mmCIF file of C-alpha atoms in Angstrom:
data_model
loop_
_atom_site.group_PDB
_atom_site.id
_atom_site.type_symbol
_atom_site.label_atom_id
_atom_site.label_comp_id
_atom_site.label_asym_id
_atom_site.label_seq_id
_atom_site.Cartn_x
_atom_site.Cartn_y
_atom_site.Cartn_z
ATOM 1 C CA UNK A 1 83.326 67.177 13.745
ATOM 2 C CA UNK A 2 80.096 65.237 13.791
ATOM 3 C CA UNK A 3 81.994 62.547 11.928
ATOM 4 C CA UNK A 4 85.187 62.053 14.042
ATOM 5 C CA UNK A 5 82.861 61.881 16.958
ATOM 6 C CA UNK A 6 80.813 58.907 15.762
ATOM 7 C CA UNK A 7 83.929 57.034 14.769
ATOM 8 C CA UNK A 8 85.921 57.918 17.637
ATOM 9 C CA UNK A 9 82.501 57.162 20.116
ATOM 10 C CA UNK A 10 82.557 60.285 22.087
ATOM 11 C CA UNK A 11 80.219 63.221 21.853
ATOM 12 C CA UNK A 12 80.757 66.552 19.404
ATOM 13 C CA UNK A 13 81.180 68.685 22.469
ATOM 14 C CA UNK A 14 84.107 66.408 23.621
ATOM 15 C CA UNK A 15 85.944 66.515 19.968
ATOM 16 C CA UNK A 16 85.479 70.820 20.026
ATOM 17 C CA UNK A 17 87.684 70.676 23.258
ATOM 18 C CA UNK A 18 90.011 68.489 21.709
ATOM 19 C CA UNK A 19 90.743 70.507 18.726
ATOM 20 C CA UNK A 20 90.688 73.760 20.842
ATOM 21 C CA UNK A 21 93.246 71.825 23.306
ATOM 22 C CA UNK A 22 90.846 72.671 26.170
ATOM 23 C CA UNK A 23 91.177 70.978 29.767
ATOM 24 C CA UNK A 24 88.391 68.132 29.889
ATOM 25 C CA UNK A 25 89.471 65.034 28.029
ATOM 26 C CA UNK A 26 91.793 62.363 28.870
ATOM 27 C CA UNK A 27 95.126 61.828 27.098
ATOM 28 C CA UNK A 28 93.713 58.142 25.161
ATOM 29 C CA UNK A 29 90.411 60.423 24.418
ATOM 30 C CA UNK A 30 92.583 62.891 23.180
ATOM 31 C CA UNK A 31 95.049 60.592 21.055
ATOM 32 C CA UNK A 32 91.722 58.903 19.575
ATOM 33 C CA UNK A 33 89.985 61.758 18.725
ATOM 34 C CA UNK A 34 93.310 63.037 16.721
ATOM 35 C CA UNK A 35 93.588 59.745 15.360
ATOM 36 C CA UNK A 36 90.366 59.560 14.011
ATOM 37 C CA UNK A 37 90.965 62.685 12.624
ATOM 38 C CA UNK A 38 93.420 62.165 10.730
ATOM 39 C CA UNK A 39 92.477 59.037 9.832
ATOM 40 C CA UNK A 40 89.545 60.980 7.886
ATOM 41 C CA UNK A 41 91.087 63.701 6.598
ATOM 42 C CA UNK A 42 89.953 66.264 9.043
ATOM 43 C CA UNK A 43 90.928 69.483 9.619
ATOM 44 C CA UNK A 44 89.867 72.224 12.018
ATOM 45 C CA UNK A 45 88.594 75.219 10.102
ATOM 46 C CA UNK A 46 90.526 78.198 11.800
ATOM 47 C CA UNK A 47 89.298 80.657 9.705
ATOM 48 C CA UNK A 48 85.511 80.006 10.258
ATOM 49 C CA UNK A 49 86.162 79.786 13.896
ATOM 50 C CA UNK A 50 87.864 83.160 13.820
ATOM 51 C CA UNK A 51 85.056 84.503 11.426
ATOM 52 C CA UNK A 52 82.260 83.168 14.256
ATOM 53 C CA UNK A 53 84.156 85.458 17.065
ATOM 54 C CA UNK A 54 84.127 88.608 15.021
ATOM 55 C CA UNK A 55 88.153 88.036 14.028
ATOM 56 C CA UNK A 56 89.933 86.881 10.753
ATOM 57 C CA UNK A 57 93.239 87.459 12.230
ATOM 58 C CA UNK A 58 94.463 88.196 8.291
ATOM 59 C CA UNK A 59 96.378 90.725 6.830
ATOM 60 C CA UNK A 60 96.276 91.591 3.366
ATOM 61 C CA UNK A 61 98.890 92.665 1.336
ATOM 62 C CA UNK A 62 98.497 94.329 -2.262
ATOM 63 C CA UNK A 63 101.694 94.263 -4.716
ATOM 64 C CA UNK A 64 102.267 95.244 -8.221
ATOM 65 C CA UNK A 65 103.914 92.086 -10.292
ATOM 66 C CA UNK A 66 106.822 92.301 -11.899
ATOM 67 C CA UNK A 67 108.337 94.574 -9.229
ATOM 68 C CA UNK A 68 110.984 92.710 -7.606
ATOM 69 C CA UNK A 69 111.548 94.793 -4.611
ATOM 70 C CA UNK A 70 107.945 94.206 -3.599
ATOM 71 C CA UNK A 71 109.181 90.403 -3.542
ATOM 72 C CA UNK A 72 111.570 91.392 -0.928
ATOM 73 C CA UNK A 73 109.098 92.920 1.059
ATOM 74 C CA UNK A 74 106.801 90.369 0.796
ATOM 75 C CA UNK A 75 109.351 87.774 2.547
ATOM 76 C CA UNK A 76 109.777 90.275 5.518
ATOM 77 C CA UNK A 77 105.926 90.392 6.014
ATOM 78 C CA UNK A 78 105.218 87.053 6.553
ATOM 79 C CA UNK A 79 107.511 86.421 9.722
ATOM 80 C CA UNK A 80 106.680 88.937 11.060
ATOM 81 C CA UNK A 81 103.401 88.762 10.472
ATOM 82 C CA UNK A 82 103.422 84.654 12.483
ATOM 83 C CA UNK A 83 105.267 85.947 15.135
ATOM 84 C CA UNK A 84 102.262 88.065 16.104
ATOM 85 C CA UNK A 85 99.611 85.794 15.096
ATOM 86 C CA UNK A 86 98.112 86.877 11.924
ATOM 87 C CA UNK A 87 97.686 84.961 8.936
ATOM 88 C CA UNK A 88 98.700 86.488 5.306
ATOM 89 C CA UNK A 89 96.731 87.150 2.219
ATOM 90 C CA UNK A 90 98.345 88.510 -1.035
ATOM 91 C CA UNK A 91 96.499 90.373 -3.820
ATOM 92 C CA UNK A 92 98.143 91.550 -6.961
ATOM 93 C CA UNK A 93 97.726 94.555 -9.018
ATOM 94 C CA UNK A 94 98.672 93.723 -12.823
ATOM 95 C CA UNK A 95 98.141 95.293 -16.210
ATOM 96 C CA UNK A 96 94.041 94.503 -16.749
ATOM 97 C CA UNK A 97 93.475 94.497 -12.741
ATOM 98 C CA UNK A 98 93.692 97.831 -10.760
ATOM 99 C CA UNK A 99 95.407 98.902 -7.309
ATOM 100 C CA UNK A 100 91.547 99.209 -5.956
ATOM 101 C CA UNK A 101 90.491 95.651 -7.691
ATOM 102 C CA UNK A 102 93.255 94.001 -5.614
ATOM 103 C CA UNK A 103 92.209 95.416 -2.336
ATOM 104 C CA UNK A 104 88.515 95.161 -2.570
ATOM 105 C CA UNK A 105 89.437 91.280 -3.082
ATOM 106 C CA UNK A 106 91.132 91.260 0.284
ATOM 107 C CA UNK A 107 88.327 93.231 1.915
ATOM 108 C CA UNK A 108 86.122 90.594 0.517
ATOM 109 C CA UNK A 109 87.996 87.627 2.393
ATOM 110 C CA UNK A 110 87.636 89.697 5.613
ATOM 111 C CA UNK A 111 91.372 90.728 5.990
ATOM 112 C CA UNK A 112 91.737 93.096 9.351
ATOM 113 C CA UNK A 113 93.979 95.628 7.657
ATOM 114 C CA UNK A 114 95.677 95.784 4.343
ATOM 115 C CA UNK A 115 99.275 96.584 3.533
ATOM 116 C CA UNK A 116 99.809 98.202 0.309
ATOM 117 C CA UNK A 117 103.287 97.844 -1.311
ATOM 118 C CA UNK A 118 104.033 101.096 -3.642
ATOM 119 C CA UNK A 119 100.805 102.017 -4.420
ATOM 120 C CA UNK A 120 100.141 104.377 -6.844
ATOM 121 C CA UNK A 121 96.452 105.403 -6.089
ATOM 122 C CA UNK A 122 95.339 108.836 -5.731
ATOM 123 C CA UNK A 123 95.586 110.522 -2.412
ATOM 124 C CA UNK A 124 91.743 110.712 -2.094
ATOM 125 C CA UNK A 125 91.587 106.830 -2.583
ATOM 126 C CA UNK A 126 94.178 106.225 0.040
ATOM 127 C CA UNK A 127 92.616 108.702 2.458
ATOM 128 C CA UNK A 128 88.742 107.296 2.021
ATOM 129 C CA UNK A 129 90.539 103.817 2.417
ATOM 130 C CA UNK A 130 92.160 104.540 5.626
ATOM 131 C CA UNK A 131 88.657 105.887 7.018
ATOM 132 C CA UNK A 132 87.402 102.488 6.418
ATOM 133 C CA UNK A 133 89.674 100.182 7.225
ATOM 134 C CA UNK A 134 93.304 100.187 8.962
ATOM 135 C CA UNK A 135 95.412 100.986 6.002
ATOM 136 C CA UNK A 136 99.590 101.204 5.479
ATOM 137 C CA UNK A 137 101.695 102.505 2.095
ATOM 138 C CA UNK A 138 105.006 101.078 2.346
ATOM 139 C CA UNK A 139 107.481 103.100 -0.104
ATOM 140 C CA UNK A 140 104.825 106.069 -0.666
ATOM 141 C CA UNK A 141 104.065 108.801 1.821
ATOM 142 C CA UNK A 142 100.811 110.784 0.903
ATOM 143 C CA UNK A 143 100.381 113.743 3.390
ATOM 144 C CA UNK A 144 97.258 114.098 5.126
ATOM 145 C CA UNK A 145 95.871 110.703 4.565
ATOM 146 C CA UNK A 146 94.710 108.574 7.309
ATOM 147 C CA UNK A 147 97.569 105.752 6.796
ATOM 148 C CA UNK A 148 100.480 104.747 8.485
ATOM 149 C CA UNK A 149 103.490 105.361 5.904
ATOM 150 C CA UNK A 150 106.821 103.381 5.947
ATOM 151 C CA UNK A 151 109.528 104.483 3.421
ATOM 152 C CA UNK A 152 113.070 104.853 2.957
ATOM 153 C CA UNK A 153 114.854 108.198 3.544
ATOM 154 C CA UNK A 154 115.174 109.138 -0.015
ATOM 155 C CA UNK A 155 117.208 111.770 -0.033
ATOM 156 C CA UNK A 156 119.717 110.401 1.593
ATOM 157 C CA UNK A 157 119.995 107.594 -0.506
ATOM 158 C CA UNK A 158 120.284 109.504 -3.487
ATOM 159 C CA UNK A 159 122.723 111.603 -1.778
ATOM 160 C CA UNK A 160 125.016 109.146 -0.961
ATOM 161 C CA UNK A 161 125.314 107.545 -4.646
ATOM 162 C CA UNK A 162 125.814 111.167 -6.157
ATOM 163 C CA UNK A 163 128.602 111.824 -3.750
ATOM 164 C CA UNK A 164 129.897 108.169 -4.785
ATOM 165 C CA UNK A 165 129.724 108.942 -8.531
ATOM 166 C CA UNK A 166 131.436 112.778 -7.656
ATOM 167 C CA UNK A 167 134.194 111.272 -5.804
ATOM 168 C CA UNK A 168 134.622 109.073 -8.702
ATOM 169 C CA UNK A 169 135.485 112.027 -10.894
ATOM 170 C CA UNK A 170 132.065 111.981 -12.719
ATOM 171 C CA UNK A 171 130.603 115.315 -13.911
ATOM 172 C CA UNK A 172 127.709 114.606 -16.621
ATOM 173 C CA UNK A 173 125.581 112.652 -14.321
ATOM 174 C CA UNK A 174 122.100 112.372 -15.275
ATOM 175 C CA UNK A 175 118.833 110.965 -13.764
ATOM 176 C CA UNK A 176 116.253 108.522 -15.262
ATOM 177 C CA UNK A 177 113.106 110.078 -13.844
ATOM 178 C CA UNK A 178 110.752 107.597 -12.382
ATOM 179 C CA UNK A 179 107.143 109.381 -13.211
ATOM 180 C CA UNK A 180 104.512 108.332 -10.453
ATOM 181 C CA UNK A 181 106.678 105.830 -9.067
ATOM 182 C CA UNK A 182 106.839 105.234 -5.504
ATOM 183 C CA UNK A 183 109.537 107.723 -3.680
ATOM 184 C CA UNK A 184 110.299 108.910 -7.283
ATOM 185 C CA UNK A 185 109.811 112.823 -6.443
ATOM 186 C CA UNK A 186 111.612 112.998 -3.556
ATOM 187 C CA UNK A 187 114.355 110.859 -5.454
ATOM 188 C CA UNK A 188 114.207 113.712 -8.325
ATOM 189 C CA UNK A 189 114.190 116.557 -5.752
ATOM 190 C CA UNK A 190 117.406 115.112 -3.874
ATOM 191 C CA UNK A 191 119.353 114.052 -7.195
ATOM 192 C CA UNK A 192 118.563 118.287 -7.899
ATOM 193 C CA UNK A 193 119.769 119.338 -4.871
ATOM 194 C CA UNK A 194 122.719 117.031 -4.733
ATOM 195 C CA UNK A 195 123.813 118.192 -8.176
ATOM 196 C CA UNK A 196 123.483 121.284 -7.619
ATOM 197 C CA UNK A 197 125.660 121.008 -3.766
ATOM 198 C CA UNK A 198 128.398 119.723 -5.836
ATOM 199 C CA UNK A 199 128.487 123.021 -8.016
ATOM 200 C CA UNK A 200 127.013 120.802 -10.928
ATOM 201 C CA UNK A 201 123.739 122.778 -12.338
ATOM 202 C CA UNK A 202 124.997 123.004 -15.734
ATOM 203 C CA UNK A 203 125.175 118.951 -15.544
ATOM 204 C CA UNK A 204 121.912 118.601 -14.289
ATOM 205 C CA UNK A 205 119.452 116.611 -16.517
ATOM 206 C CA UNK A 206 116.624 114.499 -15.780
ATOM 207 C CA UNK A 207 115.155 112.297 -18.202
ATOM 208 C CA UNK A 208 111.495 111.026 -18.442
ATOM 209 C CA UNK A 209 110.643 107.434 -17.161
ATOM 210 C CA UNK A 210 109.669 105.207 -15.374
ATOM 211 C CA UNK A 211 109.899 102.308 -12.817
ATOM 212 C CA UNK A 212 110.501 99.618 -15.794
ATOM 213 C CA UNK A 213 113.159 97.478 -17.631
ATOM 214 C CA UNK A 214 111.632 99.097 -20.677
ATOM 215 C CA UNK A 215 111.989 102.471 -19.585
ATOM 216 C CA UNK A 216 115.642 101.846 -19.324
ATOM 217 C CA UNK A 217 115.777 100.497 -22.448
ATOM 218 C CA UNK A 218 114.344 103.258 -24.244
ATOM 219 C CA UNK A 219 116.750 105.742 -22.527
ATOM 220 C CA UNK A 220 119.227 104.022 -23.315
ATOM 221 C CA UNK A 221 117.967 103.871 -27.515
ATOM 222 C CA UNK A 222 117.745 108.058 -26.505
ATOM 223 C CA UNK A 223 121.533 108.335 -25.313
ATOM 224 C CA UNK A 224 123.266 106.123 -28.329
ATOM 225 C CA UNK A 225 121.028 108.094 -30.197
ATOM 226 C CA UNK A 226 122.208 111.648 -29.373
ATOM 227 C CA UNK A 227 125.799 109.893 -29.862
ATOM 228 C CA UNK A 228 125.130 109.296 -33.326
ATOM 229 C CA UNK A 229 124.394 113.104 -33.485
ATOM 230 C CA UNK A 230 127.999 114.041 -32.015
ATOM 231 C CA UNK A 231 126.452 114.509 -28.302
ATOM 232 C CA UNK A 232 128.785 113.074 -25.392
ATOM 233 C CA UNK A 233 126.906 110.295 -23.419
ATOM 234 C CA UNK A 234 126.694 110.726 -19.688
ATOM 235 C CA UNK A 235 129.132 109.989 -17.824
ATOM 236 C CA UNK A 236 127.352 108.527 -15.021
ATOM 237 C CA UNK A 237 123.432 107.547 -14.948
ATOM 238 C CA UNK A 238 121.774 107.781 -11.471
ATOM 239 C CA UNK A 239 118.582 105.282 -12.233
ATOM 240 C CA UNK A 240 114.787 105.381 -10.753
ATOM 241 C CA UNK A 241 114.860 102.018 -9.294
ATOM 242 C CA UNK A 242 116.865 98.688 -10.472
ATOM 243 C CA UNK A 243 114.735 97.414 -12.580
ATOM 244 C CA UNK A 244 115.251 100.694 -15.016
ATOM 245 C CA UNK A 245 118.791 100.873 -14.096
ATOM 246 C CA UNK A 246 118.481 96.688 -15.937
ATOM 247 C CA UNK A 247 117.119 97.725 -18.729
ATOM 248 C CA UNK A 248 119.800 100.590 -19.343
ATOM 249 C CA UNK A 249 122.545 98.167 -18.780
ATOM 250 C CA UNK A 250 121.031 95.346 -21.440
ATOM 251 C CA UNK A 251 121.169 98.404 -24.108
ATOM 252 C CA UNK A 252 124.164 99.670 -23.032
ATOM 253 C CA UNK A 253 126.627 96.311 -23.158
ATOM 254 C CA UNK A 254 124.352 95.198 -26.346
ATOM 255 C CA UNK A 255 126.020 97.932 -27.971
ATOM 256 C CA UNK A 256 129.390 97.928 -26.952
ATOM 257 C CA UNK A 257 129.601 100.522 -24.450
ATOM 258 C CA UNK A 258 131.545 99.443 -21.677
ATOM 259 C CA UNK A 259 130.383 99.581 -17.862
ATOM 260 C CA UNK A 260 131.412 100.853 -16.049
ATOM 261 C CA UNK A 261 134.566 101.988 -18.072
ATOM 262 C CA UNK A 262 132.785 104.085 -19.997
ATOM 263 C CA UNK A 263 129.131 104.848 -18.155
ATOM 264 C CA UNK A 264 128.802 103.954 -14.959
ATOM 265 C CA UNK A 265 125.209 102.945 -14.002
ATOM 266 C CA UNK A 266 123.327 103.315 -10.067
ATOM 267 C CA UNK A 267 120.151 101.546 -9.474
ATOM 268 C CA UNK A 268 117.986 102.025 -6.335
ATOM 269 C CA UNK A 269 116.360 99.322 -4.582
ATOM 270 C CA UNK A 270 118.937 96.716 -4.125
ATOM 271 C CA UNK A 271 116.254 94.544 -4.775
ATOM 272 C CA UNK A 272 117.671 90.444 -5.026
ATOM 273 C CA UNK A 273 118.910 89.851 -8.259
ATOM 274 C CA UNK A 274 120.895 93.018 -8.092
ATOM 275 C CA UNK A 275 123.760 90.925 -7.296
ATOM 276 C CA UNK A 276 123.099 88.386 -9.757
ATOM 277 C CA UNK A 277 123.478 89.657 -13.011
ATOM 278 C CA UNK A 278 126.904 89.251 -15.237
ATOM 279 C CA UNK A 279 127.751 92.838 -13.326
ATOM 280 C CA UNK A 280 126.772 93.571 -9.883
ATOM 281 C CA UNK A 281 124.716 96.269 -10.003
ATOM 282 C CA UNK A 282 125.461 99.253 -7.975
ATOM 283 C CA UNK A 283 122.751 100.579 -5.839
ATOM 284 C CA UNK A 284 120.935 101.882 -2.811
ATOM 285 C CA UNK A 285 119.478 99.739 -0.454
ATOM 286 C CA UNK A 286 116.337 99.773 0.864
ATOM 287 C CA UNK A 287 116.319 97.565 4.218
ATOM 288 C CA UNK A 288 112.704 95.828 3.202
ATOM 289 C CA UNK A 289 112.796 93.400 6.249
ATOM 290 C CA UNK A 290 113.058 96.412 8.927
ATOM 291 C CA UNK A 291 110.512 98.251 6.698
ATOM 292 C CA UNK A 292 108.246 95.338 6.582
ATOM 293 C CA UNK A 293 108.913 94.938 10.406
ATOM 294 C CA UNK A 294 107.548 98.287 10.557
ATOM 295 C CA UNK A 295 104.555 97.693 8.529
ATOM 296 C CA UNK A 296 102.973 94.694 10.016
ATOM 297 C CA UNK A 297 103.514 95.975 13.599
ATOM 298 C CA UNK A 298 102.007 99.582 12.797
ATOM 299 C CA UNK A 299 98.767 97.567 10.754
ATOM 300 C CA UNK A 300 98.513 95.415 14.261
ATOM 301 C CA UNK A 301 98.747 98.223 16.351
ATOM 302 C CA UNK A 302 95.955 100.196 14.925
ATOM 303 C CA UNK A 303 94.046 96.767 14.701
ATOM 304 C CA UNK A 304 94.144 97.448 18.738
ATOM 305 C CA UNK A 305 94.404 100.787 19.335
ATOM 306 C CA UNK A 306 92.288 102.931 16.559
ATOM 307 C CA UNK A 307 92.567 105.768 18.418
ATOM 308 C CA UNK A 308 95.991 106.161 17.262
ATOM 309 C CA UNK A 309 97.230 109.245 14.789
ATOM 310 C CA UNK A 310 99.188 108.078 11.803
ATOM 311 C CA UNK A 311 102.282 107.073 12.051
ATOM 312 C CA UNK A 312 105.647 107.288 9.943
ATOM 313 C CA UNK A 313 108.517 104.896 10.107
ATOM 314 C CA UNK A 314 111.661 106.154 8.023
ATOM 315 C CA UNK A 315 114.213 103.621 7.133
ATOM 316 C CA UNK A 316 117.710 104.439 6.868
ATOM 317 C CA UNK A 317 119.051 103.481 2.808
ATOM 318 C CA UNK A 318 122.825 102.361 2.170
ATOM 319 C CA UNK A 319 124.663 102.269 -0.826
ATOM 320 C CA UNK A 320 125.886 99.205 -2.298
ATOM 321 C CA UNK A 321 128.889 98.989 -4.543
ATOM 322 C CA UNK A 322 129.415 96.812 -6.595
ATOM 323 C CA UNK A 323 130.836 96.700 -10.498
ATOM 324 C CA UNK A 324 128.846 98.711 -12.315
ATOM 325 C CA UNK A 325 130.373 102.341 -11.097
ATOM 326 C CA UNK A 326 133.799 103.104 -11.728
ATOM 327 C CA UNK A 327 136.276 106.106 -11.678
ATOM 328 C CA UNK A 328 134.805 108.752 -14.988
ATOM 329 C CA UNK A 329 136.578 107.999 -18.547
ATOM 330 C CA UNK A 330 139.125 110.581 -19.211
ATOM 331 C CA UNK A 331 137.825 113.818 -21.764
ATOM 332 C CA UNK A 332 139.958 113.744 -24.657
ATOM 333 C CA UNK A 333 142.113 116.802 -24.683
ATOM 334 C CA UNK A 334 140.799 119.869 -26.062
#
């Protein structure tokens, strides 16, 4: 600032009011002084003037790579986010750097809250975090915890695509389990209860996984296998997320079977290359630009009010059809 004053000939104080578009310059002042400016390559530092009034105006945002959905997310935070003034900073969690690495990194550039994106931290972590600073878990709900929680209504999700693959005609349904993965018990609970509403218990399998391509993959390796043992393959597989449901479908077609003529295949996330691969994928939606809507506004509204309890904001899923569920391949005749 000391520079564009000398070169523009007017004092430092006149330059600050400039650049904070105060009242007490004239309009050639003001056009020389931005001139000058940019004529130097100056630039007002917003963040140190923020920093010097107690304020960063930031919010930080942790997300695992590799998960799509989180992508999604990430593109509702960010308008949002402008439209009420705050800046965003991202942090990633990856294999070699923890959940609790990537947020003490946005802690360290001063954000004002942090969003977290699926985390899978323990409950104790989550709750300690929430003490210190305003905290929200998008997909995850942890009881008890002091942070706001925005997720999808998971049962009903899963309820709807069982009812889909049912109505279909499909019997042997089974789930790819998705371990620790965000909303992946109550996704387990409500594929159990739905199976069971439909008179299907004897149907009911769940198989261990997880949120990956790979884990997919492997069940799918499991299922051909049992096949090659003279054991039916399901008629239907209700997947953990889409990126599982992927990896199932690249084993699957690799090895002839036919989808959905043969195995129909449901993701959950509808995250966006669902719709691009050589079949659409079926799926459940998650609506992540009304739940990232819900996240920014809840971190801001704590940043104001701390008094507040937490808060919950439940999103309403949809299903998605597209070409990878079909009507259930006829038994053979007994």
């Amino acid at each position: 600032m000391a520079d564009v004053a000398e070169k523009a000939g007017v004092s430092r104080a006149l330059v600050s009011i400039v650049f904070r578009n105060q009242p007490g310059a004239s309009r050639e002042t003001r056009e020389r002084v931005l001139r000058v400016a940019d004529e130097i390559g100056y630039r007002p530092d917003n963040a140190a003037r923020l920093l010097a009034r107690g304020r960063s105006r930031t919010l930080g945002v942790m997300f695992t790579v590799h998960q799509t959905f989180h992508t999604n997310l990430i593109e509702g935070i960010y308008p949002e986010a402008e439209r009420l003034g705050y800046d965003v900073l991202l942090s990633a969690a990856a294999q070699g750097r923890s959940e609790a690495k990537a947020v003490e990194a946005l802690l360290g550039h001063r954000c004002e809250a942090v969003i977290l994106l699926g985390p899978d931290a323990e409950p104790a972590y989550l709750d300690e975090l929430g003490r210190r600073t305003v905290t929200v878990s998008v997909s995850r709900r942890v009881p008890h915890a002091r942070v706001d929680f925005v997720h999808s209504a998971e049962a009903k999700g899963i309820r709807q695509a069982t009812d889909h693959l049912v109505e279909l005609g499909h019997r042997r349904i089974v789930h790819i389990d998705g371990d620790r993965g965000p909303g992946s018990a109550e996704r387990r609970r409500a594929y159990r209860a739905a199976m069971r509403r439909h008179g299907l218990d004897a149907e009911m399998r769940v198989i261990p996984g997880d949120h990956t391509e790979q884990s997919g993959i492997e069940t799918g390796r499991a299922l051909l296998a049992e096949r090659e043992r003279g054991l039916p393959l399901p008629t239907a597989v209700l997947a953990g997320n889409d990126r599982c449901a992927w990896g199932l479908l690249t084993v699957l077609t690799r090895s002839g079977i036919d989808v959905p003529r043969d195995v129909s295949v449901v993701g959950y996330d509808d995250s966006h290359l669902s719709h691009l691969m050589p079949i659409g994928l079926t799926t459940v939606r998650q609506d992540a630009a009304l739940m990232a809507e819900h996240a920014v506004r809840f971190a801001v509204e704590r940043l104001e009010d701390r008094t507040l309890e937490p808060r919950e904001a439940v999103v309403d899923p949809k299903l998605v059809v597209r070409g990878t569920s079909g009507p259930a391949p006829q038994e053979p005749a007994s």
